[in-house]
CSV table of C-alpha atoms and ligand atoms in Angstrom, one decimal:
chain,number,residue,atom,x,y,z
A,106,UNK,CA,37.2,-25.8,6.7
A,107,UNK,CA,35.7,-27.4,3.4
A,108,UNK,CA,32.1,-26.1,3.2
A,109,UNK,CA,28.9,-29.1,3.3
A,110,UNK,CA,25.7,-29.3,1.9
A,111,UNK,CA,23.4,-29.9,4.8
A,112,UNK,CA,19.9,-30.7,3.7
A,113,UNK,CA,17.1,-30.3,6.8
A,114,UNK,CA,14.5,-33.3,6.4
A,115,UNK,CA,11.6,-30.9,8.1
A,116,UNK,CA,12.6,-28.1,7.6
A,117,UNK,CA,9.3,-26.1,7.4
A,118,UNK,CA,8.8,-27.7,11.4
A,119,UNK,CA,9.6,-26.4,14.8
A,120,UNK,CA,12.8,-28.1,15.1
A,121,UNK,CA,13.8,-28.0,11.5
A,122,UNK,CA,13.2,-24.2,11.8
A,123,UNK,CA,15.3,-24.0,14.5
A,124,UNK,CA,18.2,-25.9,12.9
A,125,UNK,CA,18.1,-23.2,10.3
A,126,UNK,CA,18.8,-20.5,13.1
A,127,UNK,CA,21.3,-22.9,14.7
A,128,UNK,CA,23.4,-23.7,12.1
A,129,UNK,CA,23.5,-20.0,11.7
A,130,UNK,CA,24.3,-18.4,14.9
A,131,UNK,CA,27.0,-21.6,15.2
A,132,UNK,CA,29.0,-20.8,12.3
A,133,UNK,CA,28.3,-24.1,11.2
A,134,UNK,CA,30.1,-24.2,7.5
A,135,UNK,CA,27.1,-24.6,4.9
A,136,UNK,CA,28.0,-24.7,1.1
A,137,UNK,CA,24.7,-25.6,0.5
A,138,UNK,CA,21.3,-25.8,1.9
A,139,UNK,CA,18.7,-28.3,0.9
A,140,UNK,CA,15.1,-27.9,3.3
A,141,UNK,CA,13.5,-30.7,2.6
A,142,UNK,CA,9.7,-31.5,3.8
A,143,UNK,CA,6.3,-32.6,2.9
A,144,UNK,CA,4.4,-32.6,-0.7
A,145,UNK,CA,2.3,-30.1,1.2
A,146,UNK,CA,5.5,-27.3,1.7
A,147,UNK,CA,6.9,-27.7,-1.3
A,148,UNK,CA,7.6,-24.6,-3.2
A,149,UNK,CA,7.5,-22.8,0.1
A,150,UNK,CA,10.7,-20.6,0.9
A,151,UNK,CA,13.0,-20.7,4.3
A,152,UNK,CA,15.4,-18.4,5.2
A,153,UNK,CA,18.9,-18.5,6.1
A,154,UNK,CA,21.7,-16.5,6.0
A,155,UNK,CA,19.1,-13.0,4.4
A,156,UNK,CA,18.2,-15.8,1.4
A,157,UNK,CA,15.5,-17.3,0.9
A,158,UNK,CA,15.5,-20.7,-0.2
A,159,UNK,CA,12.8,-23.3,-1.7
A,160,UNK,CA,11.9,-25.9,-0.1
A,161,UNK,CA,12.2,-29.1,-2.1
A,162,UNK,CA,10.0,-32.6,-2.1
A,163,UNK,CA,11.9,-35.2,0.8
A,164,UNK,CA,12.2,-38.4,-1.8
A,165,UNK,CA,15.8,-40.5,-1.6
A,166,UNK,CA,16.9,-38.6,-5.0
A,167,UNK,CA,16.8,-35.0,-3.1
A,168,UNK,CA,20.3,-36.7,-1.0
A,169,UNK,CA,22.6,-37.0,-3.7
A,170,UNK,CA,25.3,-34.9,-3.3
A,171,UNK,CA,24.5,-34.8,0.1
A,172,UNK,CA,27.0,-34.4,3.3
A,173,UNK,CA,25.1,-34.1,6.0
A,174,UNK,CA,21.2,-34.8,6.9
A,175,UNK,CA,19.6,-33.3,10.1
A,176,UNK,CA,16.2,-35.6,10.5
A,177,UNK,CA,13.8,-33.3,11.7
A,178,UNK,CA,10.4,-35.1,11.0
A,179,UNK,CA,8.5,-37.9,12.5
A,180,UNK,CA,8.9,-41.6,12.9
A,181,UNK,CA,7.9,-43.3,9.9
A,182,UNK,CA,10.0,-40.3,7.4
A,183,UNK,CA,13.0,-41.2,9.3
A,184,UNK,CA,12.5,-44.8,8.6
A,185,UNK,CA,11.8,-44.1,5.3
A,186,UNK,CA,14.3,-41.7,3.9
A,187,UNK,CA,17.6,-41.8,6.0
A,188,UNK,CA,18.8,-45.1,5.2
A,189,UNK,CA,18.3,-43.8,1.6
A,190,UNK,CA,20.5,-40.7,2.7
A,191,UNK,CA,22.9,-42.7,4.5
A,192,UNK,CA,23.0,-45.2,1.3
A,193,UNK,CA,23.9,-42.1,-0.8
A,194,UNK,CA,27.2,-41.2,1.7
A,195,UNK,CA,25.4,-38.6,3.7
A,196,UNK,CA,25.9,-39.0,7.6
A,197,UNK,CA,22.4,-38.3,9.1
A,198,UNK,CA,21.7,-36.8,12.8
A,199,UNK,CA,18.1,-37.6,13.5
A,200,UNK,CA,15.5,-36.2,16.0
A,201,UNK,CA,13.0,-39.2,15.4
A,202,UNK,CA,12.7,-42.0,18.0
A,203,UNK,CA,13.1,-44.5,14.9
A,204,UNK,CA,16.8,-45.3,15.4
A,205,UNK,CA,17.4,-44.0,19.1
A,206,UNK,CA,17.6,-48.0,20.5
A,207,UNK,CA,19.5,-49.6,17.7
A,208,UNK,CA,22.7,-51.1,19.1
A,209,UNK,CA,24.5,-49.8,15.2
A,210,UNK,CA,23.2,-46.0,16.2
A,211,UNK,CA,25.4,-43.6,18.3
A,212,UNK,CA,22.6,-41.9,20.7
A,213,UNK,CA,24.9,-38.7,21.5
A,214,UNK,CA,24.4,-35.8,24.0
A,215,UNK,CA,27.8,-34.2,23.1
A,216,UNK,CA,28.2,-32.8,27.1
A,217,UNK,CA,27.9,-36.8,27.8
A,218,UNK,CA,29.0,-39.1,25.3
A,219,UNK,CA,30.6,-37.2,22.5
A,220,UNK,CA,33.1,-40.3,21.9
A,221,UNK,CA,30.3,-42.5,20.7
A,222,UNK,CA,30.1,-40.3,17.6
A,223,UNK,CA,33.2,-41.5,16.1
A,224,UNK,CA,31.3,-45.1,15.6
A,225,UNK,CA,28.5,-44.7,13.7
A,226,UNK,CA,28.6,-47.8,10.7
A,227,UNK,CA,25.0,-47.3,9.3
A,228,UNK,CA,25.6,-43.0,8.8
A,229,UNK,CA,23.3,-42.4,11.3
A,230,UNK,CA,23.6,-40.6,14.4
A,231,UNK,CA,20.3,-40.4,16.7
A,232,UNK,CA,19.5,-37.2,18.8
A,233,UNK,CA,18.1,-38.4,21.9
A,234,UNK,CA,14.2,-37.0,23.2
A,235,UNK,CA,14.2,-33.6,24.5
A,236,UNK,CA,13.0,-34.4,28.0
A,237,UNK,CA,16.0,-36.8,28.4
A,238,UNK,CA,18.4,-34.3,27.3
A,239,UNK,CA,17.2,-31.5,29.4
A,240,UNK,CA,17.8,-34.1,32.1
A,241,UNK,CA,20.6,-35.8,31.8
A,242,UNK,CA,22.7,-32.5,30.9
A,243,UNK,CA,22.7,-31.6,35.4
A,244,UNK,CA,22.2,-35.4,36.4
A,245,UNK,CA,25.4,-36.6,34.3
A,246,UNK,CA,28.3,-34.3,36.2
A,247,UNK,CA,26.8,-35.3,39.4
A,248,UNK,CA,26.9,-38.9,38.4
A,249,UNK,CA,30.5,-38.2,37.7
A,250,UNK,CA,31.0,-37.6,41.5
A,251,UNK,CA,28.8,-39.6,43.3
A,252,UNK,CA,27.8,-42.7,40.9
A,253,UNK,CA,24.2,-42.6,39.8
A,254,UNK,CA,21.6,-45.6,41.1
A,255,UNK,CA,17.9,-44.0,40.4
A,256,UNK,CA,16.2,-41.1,38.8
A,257,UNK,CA,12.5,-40.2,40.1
A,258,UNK,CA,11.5,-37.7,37.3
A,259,UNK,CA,8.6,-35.9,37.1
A,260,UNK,CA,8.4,-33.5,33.9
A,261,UNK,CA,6.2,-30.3,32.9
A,262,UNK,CA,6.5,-30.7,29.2
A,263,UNK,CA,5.8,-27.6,26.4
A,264,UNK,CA,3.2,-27.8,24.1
A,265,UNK,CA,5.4,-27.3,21.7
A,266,UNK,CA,7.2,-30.8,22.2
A,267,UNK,CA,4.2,-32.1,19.8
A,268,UNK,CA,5.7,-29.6,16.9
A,269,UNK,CA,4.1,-27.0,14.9
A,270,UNK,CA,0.5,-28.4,15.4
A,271,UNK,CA,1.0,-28.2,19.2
A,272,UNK,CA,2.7,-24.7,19.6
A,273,UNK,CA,-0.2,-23.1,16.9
A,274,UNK,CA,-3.0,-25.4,19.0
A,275,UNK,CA,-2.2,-23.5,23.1
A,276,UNK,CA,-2.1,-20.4,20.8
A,277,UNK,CA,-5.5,-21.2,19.4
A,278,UNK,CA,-7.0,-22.3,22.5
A,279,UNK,CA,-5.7,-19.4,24.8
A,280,UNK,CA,-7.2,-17.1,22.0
A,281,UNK,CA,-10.5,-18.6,22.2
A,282,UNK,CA,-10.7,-19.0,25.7
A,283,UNK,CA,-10.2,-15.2,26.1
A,284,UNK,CA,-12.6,-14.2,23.6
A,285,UNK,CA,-15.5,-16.7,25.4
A,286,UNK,CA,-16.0,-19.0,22.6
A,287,UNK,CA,-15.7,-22.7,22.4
A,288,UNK,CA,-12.5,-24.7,22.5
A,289,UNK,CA,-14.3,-27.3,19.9
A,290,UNK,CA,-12.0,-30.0,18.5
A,291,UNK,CA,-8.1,-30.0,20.6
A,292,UNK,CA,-5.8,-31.8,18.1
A,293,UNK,CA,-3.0,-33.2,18.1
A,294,UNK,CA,-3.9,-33.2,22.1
A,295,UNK,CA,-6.2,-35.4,23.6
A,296,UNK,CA,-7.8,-32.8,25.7
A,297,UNK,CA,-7.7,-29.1,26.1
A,298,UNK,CA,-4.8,-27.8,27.3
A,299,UNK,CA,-4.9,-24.5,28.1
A,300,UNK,CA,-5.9,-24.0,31.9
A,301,UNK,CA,-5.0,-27.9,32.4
A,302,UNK,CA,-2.4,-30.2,32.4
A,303,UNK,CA,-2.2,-33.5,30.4
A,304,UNK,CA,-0.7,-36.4,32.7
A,305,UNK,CA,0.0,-38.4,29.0
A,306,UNK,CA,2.2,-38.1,26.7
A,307,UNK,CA,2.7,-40.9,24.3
A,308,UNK,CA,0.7,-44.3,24.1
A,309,UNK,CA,0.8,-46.4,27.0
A,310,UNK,CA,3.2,-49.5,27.1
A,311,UNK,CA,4.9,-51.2,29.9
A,312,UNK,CA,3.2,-51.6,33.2
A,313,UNK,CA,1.2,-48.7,31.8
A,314,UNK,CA,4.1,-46.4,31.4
A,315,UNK,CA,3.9,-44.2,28.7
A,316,UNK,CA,6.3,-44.7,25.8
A,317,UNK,CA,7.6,-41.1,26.8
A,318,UNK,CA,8.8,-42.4,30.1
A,319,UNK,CA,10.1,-45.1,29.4
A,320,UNK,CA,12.3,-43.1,26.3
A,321,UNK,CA,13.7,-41.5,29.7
A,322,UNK,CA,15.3,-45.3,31.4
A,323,UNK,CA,15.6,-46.7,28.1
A,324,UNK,CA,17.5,-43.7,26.5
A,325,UNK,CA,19.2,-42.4,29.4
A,326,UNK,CA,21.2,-46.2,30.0
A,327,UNK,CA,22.6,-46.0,26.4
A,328,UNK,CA,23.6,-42.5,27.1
A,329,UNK,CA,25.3,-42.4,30.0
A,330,UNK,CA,27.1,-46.4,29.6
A,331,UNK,CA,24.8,-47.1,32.6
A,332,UNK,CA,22.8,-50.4,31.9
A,333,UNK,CA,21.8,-50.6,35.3
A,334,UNK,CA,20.2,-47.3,36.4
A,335,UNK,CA,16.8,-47.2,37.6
A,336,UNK,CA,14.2,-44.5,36.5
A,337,UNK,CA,10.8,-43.6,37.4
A,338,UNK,CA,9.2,-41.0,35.6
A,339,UNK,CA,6.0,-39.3,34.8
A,340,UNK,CA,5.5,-37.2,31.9
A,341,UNK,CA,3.2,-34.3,31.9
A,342,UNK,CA,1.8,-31.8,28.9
A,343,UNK,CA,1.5,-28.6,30.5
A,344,UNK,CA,-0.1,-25.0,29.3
A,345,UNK,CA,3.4,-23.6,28.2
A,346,UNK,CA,4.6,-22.5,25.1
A,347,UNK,CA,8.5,-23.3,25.3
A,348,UNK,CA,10.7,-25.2,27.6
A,349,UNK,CA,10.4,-28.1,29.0
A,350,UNK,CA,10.8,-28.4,33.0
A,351,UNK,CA,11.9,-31.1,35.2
A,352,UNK,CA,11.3,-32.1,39.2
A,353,UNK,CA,14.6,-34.5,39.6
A,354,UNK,CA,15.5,-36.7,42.7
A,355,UNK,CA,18.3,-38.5,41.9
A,356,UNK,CA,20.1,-41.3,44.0
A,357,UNK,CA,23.9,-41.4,43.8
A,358,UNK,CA,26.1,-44.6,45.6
A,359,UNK,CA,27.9,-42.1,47.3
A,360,UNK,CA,27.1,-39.2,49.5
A,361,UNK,CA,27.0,-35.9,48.0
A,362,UNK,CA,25.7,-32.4,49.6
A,363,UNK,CA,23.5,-29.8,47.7
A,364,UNK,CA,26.5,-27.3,48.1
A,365,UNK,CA,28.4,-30.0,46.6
A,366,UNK,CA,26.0,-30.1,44.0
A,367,UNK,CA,25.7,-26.6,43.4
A,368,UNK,CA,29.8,-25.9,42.9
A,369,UNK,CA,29.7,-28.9,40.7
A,370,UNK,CA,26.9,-27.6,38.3
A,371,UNK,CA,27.9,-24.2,38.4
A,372,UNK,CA,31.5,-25.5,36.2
A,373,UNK,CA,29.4,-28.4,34.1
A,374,UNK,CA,29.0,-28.0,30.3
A,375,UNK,CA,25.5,-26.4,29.5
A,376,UNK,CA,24.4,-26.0,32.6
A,377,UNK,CA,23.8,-22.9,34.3
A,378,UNK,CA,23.2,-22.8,38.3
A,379,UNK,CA,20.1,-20.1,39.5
A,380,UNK,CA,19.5,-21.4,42.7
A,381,UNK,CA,18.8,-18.3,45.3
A,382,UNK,CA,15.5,-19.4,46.7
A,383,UNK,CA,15.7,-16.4,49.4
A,384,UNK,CA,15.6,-14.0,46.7
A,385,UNK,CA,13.2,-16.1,44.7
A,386,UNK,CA,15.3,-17.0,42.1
A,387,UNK,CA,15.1,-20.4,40.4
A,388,UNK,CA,14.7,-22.2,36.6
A,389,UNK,CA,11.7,-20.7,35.3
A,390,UNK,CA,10.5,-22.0,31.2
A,391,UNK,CA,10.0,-18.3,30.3
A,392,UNK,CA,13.4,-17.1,31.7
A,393,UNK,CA,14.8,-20.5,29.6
A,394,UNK,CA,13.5,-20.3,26.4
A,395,UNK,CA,15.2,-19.5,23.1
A,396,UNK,CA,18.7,-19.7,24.5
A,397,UNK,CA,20.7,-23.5,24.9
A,398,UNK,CA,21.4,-23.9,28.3
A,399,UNK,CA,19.9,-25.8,31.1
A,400,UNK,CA,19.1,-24.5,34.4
A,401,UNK,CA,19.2,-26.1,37.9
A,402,UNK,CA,18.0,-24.5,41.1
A,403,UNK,CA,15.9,-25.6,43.9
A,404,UNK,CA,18.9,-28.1,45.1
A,405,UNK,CA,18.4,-29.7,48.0
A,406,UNK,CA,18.5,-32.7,50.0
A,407,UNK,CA,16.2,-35.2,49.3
A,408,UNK,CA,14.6,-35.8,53.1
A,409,UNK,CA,12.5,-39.2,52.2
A,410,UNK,CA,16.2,-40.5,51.5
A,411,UNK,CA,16.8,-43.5,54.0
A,412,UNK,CA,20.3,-42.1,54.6
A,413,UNK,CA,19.7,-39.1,54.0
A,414,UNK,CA,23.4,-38.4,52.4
A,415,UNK,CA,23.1,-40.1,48.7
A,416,UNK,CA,20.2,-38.3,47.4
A,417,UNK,CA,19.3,-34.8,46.1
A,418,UNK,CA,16.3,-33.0,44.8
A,419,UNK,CA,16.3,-30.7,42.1
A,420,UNK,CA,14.4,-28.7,38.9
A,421,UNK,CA,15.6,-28.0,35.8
A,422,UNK,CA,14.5,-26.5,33.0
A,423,UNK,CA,15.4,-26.1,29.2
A,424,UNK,CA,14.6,-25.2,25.5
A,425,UNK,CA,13.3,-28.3,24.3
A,426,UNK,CA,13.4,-27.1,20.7
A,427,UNK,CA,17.0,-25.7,21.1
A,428,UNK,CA,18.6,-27.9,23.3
A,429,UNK,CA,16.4,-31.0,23.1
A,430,UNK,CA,16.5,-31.2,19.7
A,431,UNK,CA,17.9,-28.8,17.2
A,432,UNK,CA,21.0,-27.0,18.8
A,433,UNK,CA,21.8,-30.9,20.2
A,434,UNK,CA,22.0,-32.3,16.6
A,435,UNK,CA,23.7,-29.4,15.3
A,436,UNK,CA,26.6,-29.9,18.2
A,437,UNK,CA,26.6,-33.9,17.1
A,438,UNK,CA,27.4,-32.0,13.2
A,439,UNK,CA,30.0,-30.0,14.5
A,440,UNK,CA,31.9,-32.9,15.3
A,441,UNK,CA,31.8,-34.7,11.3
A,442,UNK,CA,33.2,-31.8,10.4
B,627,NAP,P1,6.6,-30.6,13.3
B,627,NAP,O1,6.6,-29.2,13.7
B,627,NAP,O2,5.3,-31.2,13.1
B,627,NAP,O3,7.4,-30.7,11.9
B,627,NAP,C1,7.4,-31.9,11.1
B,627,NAP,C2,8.3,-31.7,9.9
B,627,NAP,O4,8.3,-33.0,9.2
B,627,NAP,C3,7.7,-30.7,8.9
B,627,NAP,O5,8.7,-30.0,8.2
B,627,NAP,C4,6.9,-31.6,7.9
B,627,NAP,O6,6.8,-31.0,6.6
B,627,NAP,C5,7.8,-32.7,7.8
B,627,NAP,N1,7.1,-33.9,7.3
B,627,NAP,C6,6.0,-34.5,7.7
B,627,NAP,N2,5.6,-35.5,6.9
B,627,NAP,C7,6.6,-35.6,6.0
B,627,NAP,C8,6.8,-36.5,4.9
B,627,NAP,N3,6.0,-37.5,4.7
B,627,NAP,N4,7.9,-36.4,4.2
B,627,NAP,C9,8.8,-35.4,4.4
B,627,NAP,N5,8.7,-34.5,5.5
B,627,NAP,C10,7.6,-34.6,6.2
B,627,NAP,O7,7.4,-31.5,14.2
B,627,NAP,P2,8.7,-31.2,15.1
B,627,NAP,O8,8.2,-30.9,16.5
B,627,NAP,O9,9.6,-30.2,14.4
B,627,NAP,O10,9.4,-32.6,15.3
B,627,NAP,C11,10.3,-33.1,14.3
B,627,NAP,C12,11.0,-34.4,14.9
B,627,NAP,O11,11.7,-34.0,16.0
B,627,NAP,C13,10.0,-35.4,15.4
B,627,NAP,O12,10.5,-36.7,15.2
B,627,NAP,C14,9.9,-35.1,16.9
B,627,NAP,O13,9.6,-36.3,17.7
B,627,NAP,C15,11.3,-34.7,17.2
B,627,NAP,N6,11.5,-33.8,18.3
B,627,NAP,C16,10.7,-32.7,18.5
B,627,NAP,C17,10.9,-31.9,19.6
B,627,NAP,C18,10.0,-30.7,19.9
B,627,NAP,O14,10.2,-30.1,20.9
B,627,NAP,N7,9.1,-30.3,19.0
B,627,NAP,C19,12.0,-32.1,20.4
B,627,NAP,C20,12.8,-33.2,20.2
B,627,NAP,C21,12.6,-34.0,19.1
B,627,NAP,P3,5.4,-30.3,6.2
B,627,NAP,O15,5.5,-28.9,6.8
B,627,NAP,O16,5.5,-30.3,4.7
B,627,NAP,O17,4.3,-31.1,6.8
């Protein structure tokens, strides 16, 4: 297989660090790395494969020569940069929510959709948000069986879902909340976050839905070919390092039973069943982190069901910087090569 040059935009972040492990525990076939980031990391070093290698300025020159971009910055960078990558014949998989809703724009989970991938006329490929992968990884083989109608979600989201300023900021404030001192200033959360939980995450939009949980309906149609499906969810910052966790009832057109469930998930793609609640065994974040799958316990019937058949209850949880994000795009990759 020809080798690539793969440049990382963010690759001094928590998920463009992570693509740098990925692509290396996958085998993925680099020529060349190019890390790009900020004016602010420039000159810095990464490592990959025992080198070290410098980390260059992320302007639209730094693409030539470029096969394949993974987006691993925010927003407006995305906007800015990848259609300069894309103009410049590289085929970009980005992390951002900048291109997740545009019709021209594959938005891929590989265990779902990996079909759209083929179709993507503007060079870019979006990664979907982590909490919707985690999610949709367990709710999309049971959809296979029983037809999906509604998703109530509730998730318990990792500090580290806000990046490198989140992760070092639940360090900081654990730190200081041990030694006695004073929390001070909690950026980039609103609050403090160790010992609490933050019931926001995002700005609020829509019937005062925040733009997090609406990235859950909104994103979750496109991926799954379902225009139709109906979500609720509630999005929650929680006092946790890694891993993102999920409280899922889901509401299927046919019946289906939590054993049924269970056998099902326990052959699905990235998914790994721990469901022994007698010998208290179920999806913890600390058992899930730094490893790609998603796991599902706590299956059971969902008993405020009116017929009590079509709907189950269940939690999940998952490496949002792994499989929500970099180990997701690096899968999408695999395929353009
Ligand atoms: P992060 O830790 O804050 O890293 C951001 C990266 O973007 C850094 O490498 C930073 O470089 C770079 N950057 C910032 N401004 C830039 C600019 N003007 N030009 C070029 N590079 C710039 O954030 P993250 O958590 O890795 O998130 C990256 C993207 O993935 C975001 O779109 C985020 O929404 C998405 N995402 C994150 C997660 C997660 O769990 N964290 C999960 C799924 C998706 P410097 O170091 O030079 O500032």
């Amino acid at each position: 297989m020809a080798g690539k040059t793969v440049a990382i935009l963010g690759a001094t972040g928590v998920v463009g660090t992570q693509m740098l492990e990925c692509l290396e525990e996958r085998d993925f076939p680099v020529e060349k790395l190019v890390p790009l980031a900020s004016e602010r990391s420039v000159g810095k070093k990464v490592a990959f494969r025992g080198e070290e290698v410098e980390v260059q300025l992320a302007c639209p020159e730094a693409f030539e020569g470029v096969d394949i971009v993974l987006g691993a910055a925010g927003d407006a960078t995305a906007k800015e940069l990848l259609p300069e990558a894309a103009k410049r014949g590289a085929v970009c998989v980005d992390n951002s929510h900048a291109f997740r809703l545009n019709e021209d724009v594959p938005l891929v989970v590989p265990e779902i959709n990996s079909a759209d991938i083929a179709d993507h006329p503007r060079n870019i490929i979006a990664n979907p948000n982590c909490a919707t992968i985690i999610g949709l990884v367990p709710v999309w083989p049971l959809h296979q069986k029983a037809g999906l109608k509604r998703l109530i979600v509730s998730t318990y989201q990792a500090a580290s879902g806000a990046g490198m300023p989140g992760l070092k900021e639940l360090e900081r404030e654990s730190r200081v909340l041990a030694e006695g001192g004073e929390i001070g200033e909690t950026k980039p959360f609103t609050y403090q976050l160790a010992y609490n939980l933050i019931p926001q995450i995002g700005g609020f939009k829509d019937e005062m839905y925040t733009s997090e949980e609406l990235k859950m309906q909104n994103e979750g149609r496109k991926i799954m070919h379902l225009p139709e499906v109906r979500v609720n969810c509630t999005c929650v910052r929680v006092p946790v390092m890694r891993s993102h966790s999920e409280s899922i009832t889901a509401e299927f057109e046919r019946p289906i039973t939590p054993d049924e469930a269970r056998e099902i998930l326990a052959s699905a793609p990235g998914v790994k069943v721990v469901d022994d609640p007698e010998q208290l065994q179920y999806p913890m974040p600390l058992d899930t982190s730094d490893q790609d799958l998603v796991y599902v316990g706590r299956i059971r019937r969902d008993l405020s069901a009116p017929d009590g058949v079509n709907a189950l209850t269940f939690w999940c949880c998952g490496d949002q910087i792994r499989k929500g994000a970099a180990t997701n795009a690096v899968q999408i990759a695999e395929y353009l090569v």
